[in-house]
Structure formats: C-alpha cells, structure tokens
GROMACS .gro file of C-alpha atoms in nm:
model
  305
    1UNK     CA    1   8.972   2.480  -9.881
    2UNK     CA    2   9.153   2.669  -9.598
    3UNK     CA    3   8.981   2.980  -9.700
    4UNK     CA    4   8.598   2.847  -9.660
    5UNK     CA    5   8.745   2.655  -9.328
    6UNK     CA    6   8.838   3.014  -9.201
    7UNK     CA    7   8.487   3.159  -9.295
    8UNK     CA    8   8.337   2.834  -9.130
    9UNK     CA    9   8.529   2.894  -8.788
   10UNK     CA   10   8.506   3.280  -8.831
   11UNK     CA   11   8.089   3.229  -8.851
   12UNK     CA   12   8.096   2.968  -8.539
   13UNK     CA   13   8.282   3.205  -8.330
   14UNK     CA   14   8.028   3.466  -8.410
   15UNK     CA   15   7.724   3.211  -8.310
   16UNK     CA   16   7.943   3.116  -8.026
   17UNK     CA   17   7.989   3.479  -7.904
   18UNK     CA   18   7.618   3.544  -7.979
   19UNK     CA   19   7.483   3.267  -7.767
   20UNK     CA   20   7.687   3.364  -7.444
   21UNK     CA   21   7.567   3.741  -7.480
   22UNK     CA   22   7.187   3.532  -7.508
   23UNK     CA   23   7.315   3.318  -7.207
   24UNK     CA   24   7.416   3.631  -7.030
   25UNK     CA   25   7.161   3.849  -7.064
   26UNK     CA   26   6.896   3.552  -6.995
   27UNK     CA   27   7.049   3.489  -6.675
   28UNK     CA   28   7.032   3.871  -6.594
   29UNK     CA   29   6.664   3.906  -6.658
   30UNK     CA   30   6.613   3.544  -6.464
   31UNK     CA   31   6.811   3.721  -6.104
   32UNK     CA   32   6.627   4.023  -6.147
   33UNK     CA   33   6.304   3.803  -6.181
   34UNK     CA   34   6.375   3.605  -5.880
   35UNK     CA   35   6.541   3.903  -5.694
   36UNK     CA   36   6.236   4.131  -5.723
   37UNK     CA   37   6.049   3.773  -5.600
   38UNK     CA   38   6.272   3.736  -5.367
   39UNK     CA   39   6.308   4.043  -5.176
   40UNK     CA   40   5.936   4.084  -5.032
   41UNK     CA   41   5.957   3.694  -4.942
   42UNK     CA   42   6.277   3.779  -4.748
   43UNK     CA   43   6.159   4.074  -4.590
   44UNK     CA   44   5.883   3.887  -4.419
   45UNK     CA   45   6.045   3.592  -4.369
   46UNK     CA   46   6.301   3.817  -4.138
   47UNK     CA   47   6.020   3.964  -3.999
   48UNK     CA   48   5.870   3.614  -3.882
   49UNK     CA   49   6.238   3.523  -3.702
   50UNK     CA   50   6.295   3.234  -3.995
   51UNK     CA   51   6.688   3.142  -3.969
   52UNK     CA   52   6.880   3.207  -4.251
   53UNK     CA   53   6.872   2.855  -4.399
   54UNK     CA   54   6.550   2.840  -4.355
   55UNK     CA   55   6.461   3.087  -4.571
   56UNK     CA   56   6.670   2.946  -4.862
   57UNK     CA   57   6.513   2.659  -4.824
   58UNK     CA   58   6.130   2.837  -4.836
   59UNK     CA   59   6.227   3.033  -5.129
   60UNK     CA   60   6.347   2.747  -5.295
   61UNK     CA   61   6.074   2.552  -5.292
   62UNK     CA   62   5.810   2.822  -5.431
   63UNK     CA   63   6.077   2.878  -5.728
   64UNK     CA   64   6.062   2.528  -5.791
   65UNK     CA   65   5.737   2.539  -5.817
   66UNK     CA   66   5.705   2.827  -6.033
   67UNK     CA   67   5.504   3.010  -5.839
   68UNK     CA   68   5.583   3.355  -5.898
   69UNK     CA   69   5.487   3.257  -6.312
   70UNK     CA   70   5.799   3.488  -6.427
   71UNK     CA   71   5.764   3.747  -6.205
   72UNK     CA   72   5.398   3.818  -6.339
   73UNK     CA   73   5.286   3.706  -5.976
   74UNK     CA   74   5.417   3.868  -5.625
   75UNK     CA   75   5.394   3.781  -5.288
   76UNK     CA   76   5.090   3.972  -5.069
   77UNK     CA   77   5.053   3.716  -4.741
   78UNK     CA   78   5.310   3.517  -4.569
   79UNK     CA   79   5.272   3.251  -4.261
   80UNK     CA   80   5.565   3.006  -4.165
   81UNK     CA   81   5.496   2.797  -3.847
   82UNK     CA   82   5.415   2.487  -3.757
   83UNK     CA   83   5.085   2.478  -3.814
   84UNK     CA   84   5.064   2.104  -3.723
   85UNK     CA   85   5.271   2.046  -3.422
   86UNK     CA   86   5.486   1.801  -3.544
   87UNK     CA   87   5.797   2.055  -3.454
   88UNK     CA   88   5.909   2.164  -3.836
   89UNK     CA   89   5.777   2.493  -3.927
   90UNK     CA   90   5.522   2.454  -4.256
   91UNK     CA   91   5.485   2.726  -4.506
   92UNK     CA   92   5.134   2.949  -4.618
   93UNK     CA   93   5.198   3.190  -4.911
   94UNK     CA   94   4.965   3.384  -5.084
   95UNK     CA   95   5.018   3.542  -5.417
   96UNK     CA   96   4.846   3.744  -5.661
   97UNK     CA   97   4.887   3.951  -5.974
   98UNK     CA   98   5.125   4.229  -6.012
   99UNK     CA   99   4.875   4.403  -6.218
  100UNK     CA  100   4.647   4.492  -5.896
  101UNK     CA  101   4.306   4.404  -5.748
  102UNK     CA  102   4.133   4.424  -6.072
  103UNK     CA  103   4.304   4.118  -6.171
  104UNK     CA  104   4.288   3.951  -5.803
  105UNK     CA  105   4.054   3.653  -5.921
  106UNK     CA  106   4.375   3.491  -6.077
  107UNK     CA  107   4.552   3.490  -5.713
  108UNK     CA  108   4.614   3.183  -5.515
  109UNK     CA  109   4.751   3.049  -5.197
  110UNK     CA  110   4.976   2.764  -5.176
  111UNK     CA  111   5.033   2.550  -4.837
  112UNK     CA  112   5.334   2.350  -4.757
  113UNK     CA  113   5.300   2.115  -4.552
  114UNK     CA  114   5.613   1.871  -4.434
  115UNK     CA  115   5.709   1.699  -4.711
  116UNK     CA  116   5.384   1.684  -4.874
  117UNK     CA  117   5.321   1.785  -5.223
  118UNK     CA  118   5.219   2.151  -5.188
  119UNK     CA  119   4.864   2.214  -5.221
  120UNK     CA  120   4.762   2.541  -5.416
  121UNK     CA  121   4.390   2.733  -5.312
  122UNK     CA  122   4.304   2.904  -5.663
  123UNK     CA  123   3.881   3.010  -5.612
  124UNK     CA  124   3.802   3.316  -5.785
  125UNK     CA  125   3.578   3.469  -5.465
  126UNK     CA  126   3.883   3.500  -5.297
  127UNK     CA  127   4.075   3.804  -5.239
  128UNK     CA  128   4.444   3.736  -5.230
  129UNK     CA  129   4.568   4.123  -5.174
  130UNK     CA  130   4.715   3.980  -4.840
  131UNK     CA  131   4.476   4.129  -4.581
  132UNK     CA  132   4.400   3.819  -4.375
  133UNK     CA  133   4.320   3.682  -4.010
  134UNK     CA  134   4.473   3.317  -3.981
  135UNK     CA  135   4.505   3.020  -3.750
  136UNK     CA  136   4.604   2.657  -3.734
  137UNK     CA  137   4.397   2.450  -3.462
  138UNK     CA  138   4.214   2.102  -3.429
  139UNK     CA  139   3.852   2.281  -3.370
  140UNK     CA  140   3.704   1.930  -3.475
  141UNK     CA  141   3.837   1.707  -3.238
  142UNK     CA  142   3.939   1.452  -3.470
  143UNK     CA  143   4.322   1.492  -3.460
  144UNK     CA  144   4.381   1.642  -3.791
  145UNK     CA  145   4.509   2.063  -3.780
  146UNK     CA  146   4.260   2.292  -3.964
  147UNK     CA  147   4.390   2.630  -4.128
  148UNK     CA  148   4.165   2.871  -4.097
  149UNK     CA  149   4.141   3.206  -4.288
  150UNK     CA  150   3.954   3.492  -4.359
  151UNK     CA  151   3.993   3.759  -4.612
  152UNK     CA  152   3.849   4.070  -4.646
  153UNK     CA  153   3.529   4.080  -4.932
  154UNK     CA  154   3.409   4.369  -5.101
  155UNK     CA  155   3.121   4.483  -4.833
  156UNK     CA  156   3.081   4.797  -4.734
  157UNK     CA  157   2.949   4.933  -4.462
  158UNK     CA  158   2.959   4.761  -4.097
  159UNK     CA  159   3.201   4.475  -4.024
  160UNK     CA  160   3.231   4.464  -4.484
  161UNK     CA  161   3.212   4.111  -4.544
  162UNK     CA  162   3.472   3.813  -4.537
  163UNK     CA  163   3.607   3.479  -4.753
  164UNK     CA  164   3.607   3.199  -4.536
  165UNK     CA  165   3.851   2.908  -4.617
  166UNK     CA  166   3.886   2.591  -4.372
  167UNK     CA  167   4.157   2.358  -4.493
  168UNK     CA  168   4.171   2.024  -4.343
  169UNK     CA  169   4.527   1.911  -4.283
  170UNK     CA  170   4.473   1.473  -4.300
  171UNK     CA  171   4.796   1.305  -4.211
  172UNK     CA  172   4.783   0.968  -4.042
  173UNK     CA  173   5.170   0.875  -4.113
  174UNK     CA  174   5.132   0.718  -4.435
  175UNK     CA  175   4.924   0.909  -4.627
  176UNK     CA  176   4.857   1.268  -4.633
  177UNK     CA  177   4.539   1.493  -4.750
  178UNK     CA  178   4.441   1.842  -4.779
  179UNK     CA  179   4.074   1.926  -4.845
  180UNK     CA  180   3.855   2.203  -4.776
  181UNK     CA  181   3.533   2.196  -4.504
  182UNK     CA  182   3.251   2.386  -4.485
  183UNK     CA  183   3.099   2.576  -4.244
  184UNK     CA  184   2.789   2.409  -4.104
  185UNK     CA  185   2.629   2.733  -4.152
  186UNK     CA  186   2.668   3.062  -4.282
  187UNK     CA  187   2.446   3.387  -4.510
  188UNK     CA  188   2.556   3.292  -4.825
  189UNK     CA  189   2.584   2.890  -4.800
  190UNK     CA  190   2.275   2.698  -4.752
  191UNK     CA  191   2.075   2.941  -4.639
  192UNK     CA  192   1.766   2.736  -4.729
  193UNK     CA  193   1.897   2.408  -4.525
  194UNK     CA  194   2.048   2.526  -4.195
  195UNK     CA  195   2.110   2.868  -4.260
  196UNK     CA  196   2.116   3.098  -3.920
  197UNK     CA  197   1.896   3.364  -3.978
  198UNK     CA  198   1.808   3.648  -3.702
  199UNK     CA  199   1.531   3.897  -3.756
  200UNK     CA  200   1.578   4.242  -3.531
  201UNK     CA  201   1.290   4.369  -3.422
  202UNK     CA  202   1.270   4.751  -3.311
  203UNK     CA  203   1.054   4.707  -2.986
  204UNK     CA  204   0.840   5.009  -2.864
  205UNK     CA  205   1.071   5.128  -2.565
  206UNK     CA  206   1.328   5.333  -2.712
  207UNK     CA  207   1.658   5.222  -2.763
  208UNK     CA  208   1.555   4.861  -2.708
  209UNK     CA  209   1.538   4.607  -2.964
  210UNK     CA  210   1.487   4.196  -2.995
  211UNK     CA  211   1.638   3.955  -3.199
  212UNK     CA  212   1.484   3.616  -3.276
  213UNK     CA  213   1.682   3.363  -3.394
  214UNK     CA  214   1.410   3.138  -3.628
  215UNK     CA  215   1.744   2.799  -3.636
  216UNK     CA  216   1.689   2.799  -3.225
  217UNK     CA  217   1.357   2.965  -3.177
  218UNK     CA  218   1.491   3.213  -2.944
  219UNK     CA  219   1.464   3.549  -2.848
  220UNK     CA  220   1.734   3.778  -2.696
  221UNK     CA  221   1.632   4.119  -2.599
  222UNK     CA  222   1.942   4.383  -2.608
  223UNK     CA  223   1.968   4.802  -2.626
  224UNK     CA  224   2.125   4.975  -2.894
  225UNK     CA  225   2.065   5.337  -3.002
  226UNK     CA  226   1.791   5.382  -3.220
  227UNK     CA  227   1.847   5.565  -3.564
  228UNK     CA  228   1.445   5.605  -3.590
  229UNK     CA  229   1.174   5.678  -3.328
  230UNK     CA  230   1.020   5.380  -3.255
  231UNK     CA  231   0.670   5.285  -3.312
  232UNK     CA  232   0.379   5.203  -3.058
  233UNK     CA  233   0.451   4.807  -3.090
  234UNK     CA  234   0.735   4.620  -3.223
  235UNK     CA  235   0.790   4.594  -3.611
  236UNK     CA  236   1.097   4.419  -3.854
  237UNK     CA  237   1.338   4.633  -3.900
  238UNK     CA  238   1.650   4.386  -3.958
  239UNK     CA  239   1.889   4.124  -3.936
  240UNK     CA  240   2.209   3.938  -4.029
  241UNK     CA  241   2.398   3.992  -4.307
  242UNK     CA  242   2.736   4.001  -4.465
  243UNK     CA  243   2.781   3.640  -4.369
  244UNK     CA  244   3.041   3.479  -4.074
  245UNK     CA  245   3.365   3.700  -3.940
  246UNK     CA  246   3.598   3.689  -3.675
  247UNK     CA  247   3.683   3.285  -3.670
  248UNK     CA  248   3.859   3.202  -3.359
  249UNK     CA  249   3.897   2.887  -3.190
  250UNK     CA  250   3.787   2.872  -2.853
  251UNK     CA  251   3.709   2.585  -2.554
  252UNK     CA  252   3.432   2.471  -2.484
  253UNK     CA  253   3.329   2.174  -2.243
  254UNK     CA  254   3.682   2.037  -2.245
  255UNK     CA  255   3.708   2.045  -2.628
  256UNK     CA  256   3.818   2.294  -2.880
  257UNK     CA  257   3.521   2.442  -3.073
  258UNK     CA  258   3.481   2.722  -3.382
  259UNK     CA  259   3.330   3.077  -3.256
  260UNK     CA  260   3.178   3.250  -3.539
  261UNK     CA  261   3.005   3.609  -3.586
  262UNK     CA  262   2.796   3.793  -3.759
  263UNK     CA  263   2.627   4.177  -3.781
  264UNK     CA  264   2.291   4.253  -3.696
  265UNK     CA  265   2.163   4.548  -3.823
  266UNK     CA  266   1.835   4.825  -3.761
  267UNK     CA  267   1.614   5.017  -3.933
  268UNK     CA  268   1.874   5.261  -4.009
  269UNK     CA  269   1.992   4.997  -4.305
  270UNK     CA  270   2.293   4.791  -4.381
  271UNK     CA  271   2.592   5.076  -4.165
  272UNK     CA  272   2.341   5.075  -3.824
  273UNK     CA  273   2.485   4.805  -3.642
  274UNK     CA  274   2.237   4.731  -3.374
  275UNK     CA  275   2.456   4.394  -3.223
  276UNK     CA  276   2.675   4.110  -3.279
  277UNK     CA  277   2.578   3.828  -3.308
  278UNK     CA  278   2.837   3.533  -3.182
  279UNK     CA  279   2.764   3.139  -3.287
  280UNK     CA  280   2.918   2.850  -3.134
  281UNK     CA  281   2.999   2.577  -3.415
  282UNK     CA  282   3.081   2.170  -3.298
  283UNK     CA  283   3.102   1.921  -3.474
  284UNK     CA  284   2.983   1.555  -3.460
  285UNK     CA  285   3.189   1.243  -3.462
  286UNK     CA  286   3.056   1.170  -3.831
  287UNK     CA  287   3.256   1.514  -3.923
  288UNK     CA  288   2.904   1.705  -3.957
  289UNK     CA  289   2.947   2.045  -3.828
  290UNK     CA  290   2.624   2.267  -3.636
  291UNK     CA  291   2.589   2.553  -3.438
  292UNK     CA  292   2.558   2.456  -3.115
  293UNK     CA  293   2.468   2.792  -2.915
  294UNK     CA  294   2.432   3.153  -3.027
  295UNK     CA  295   2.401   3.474  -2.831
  296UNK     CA  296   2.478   3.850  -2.858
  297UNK     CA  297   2.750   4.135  -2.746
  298UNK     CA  298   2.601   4.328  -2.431
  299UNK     CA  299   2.231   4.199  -2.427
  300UNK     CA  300   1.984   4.299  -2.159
  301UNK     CA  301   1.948   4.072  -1.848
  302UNK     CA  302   1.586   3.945  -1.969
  303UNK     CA  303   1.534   3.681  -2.217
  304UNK     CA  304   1.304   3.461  -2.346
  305UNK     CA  305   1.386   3.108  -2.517
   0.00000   0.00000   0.00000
C-alpha cells in the first residue's frame, strides 16, 4: 500500500512540476506578446507627451480588449487627445496585420471615447498601414465632435486617392453614440444624385482652360500649362477624379464648416493636373449635408456664373 502511495505522489509531483514549466513558459510567450505590442504603443505614446500613468492606463484598455488578437495584429496609427473637449484625453488606434498590406483589409481602428464602450471601424476599403490626416471638430453645428480621417487609397498618379471616414461622436450626458456620416457629396458616392462633377475644357488660347461645374452651373476660367497644343475652339479634355482630399475644417459665416478638394485634370490624362478644385460642405439643421460653394486654386480674374 505504501509502495503504490509513493508511485501515486512520485507521478503528482511530476504533473505538478510539468504544469509550472507549462505555467512558465505560457507566461513567457504572453510578455513577449504584449511586450512586442507594447513597445510601438509606448513609443508613440512618449512621443505624444502622454504621462506615465496614462499610458498604463491606454495600454490597458486595448489588452483588455484583445486588440492586438495574440500579437497577430500591431499598432500602425496612434491619436490620444481630447477629441471632445470635455478635458480627459480620448484614445484613436489603428491596427492592422503583421503580415503586411496584402492582408490590410482585416485592419481596424478602434476609438475610445470617455468611458464609453470602445467603438471598433473594421471596412475592408480602408487602408489601416497608418498613413493618415486626422481631426476632431463640430463642422455640423449641432454640438456633437466629428473625427475626421483620411487615408491614403491605392491611386496613382496626381493627389492618388483617399478613404474618407466621418465619425459622429453623440453624447448628450446620458447616453452616448458613435456612428458614421456621409459626405453630402463625393466621385465615388452618389454620383448619380448630387454628385459634383466638373468638366475641363481646353479653351483655344494657350495655356488657358475652363471648368464648368454641371451641380452649380458655373464656369471658372483658370491657366495651367498645356500638355497639348490647343485646338481652334474649346473641346473636353477633363475633369475630377480620384474623389474628395484634404478635409479640413474651416469658418465660415460665424460657423464651422467642412472644406473639401478634389483634382482636375487635362488632356494630358489622369498625372496632368490642370487645378484644384476646393468645395465648401454645410450642413442643414435636419443633419443633411451640401456643398454650399466651390471654386479653384489660382483662377483667372474673369468668370462667368
């Protein structure tokens, strides 16, 4: 009886001995997992001027959330302000494969706002590689912060072409709401409804072209160098393409408003940029958004409406 006790506690304190090397060596492959995580979300979080606590406290939170998948995801694009004013700093992270671009349609971005439940931006289109323009402003008027972003597409040629994303930030003290907007207008989204679309016209002067806006009826006349000789009367050679770029917020009769842009091109194809054009987006008190104005980078005194 003592002898198969002996075997008993001889084979437990080989299980037992087993399970803490398991334990161990689990916990070293978990720290090297969050410290290879970790270290590019430190880095930038340093950069950014985020107290030491802070950062903790950051990192925490996308570990909780299992963000980084077991270290199959990493860290591209980092933003921690406050993005709504309320004076605590809120948290934009955006992640994407470690395998590389080919596998960037799996990225995401995830937004922290307050308290909130975290609120995670997943659309294939996007490109998550980190290469972004970003800001945080009310450009609707209606109290609520907007994050705005743009992310480099695949375009060549020109100004390339860009991801738009508009998140809504909704917080009126007891509940709170992130959802996306759309522009009121852009090349690739309803282009059929309220699409802006400018045709360039080479006129017969050289180096002179129009462009005619079809949304406003307008024309704008404006120089640019030609990359062909130009014919005895004015003929289509272009227009707008690549969709909206360079989203800023900007003032505009006491109010904040959206300035969009987009590239015009000639007859020399889709890299002769003839202009840019810039659009001036509002929006109404029903939340509708429309372009409001439009006009072009150094056009010629004359004009006709």
């Amino acid at each position: 009886m003592r002898k198969h006790a002996g075997i008993i506690l001889f084979m437990v304190s080989i299980l037992c001995l087993a399970r803490t090397a398991f334990l161990h060596e689990k916990t070293d492959i978990c720290s090297k997992t969050q410290a290879a995580a970790a270290e590019p979300f430190f880095m930038k979080t340093g950069e950014r001027g985020v107290i030491h606590s802070g950062m903790k406290m950051f990192f925490a939170w996308l570990r909780e959330d299992v963000v980084f998948q077991d270290g199959t995801m990493e860290l591209t694009g980092l933003v921690i302000e406050d993005m709504d004013g309320n004076g605590q700093k809120d948290m934009l992270a955006m992640l994407m494969p470690r395998a590389g671009k080919e596998s960037n349609d799996s990225g995401c971005i995830w937004l922290y706002m307050n308290e909130d439940e975290p609120y995670c931006f997943d659309e294939p289109e996007c490109f998550y590689d980190g290469q972004f323009d970003f800001f945080a402003e009310d450009i609707d008027n209606d109290g609520n912060v907007e994050i705005v972003l743009s992310m480099e597409g695949s375009g060549c040629g020109g100004a390339g072409d860009f991801y738009k994303v508009i998140l809504k930030y909704r917080n009126d003290g007891a509940h709170h709401q992130i959802e996306r907007m759309e522009l009121p207008s852009d090349l690739w989204d309803g282009f059929t409804d309220q699409g802006i679309v400018v045709s360039v016209y080479q006129e017969a002067e050289k180096n002179l072209y129009s462009a005619y806006c079809s949304y406003f009826r307008e024309i704008i006349y404006f120089e640019a160098e030609n990359a062909a000789e130009p014919k005895e009367a004015p003929v289509w050679v272009g227009g707008n393409e690549r969709g909206f770029f360079d989203l800023r917020a900007v003032e505009y009769q006491g109010q904040n408003a959206l300035q969009a842009s987009e590239y015009l091109y000639g007859e020399g194809g889709s890299a002769h940029e003839v202009a840019t054009a810039r659009f001036l987006i509002l929006w109404d008190k029903d939340g509708n958004g429309y372009v409001e104005k439009w006009w072009l980078d150094s056009v010629r005194p004359e004009s006709a409406g």
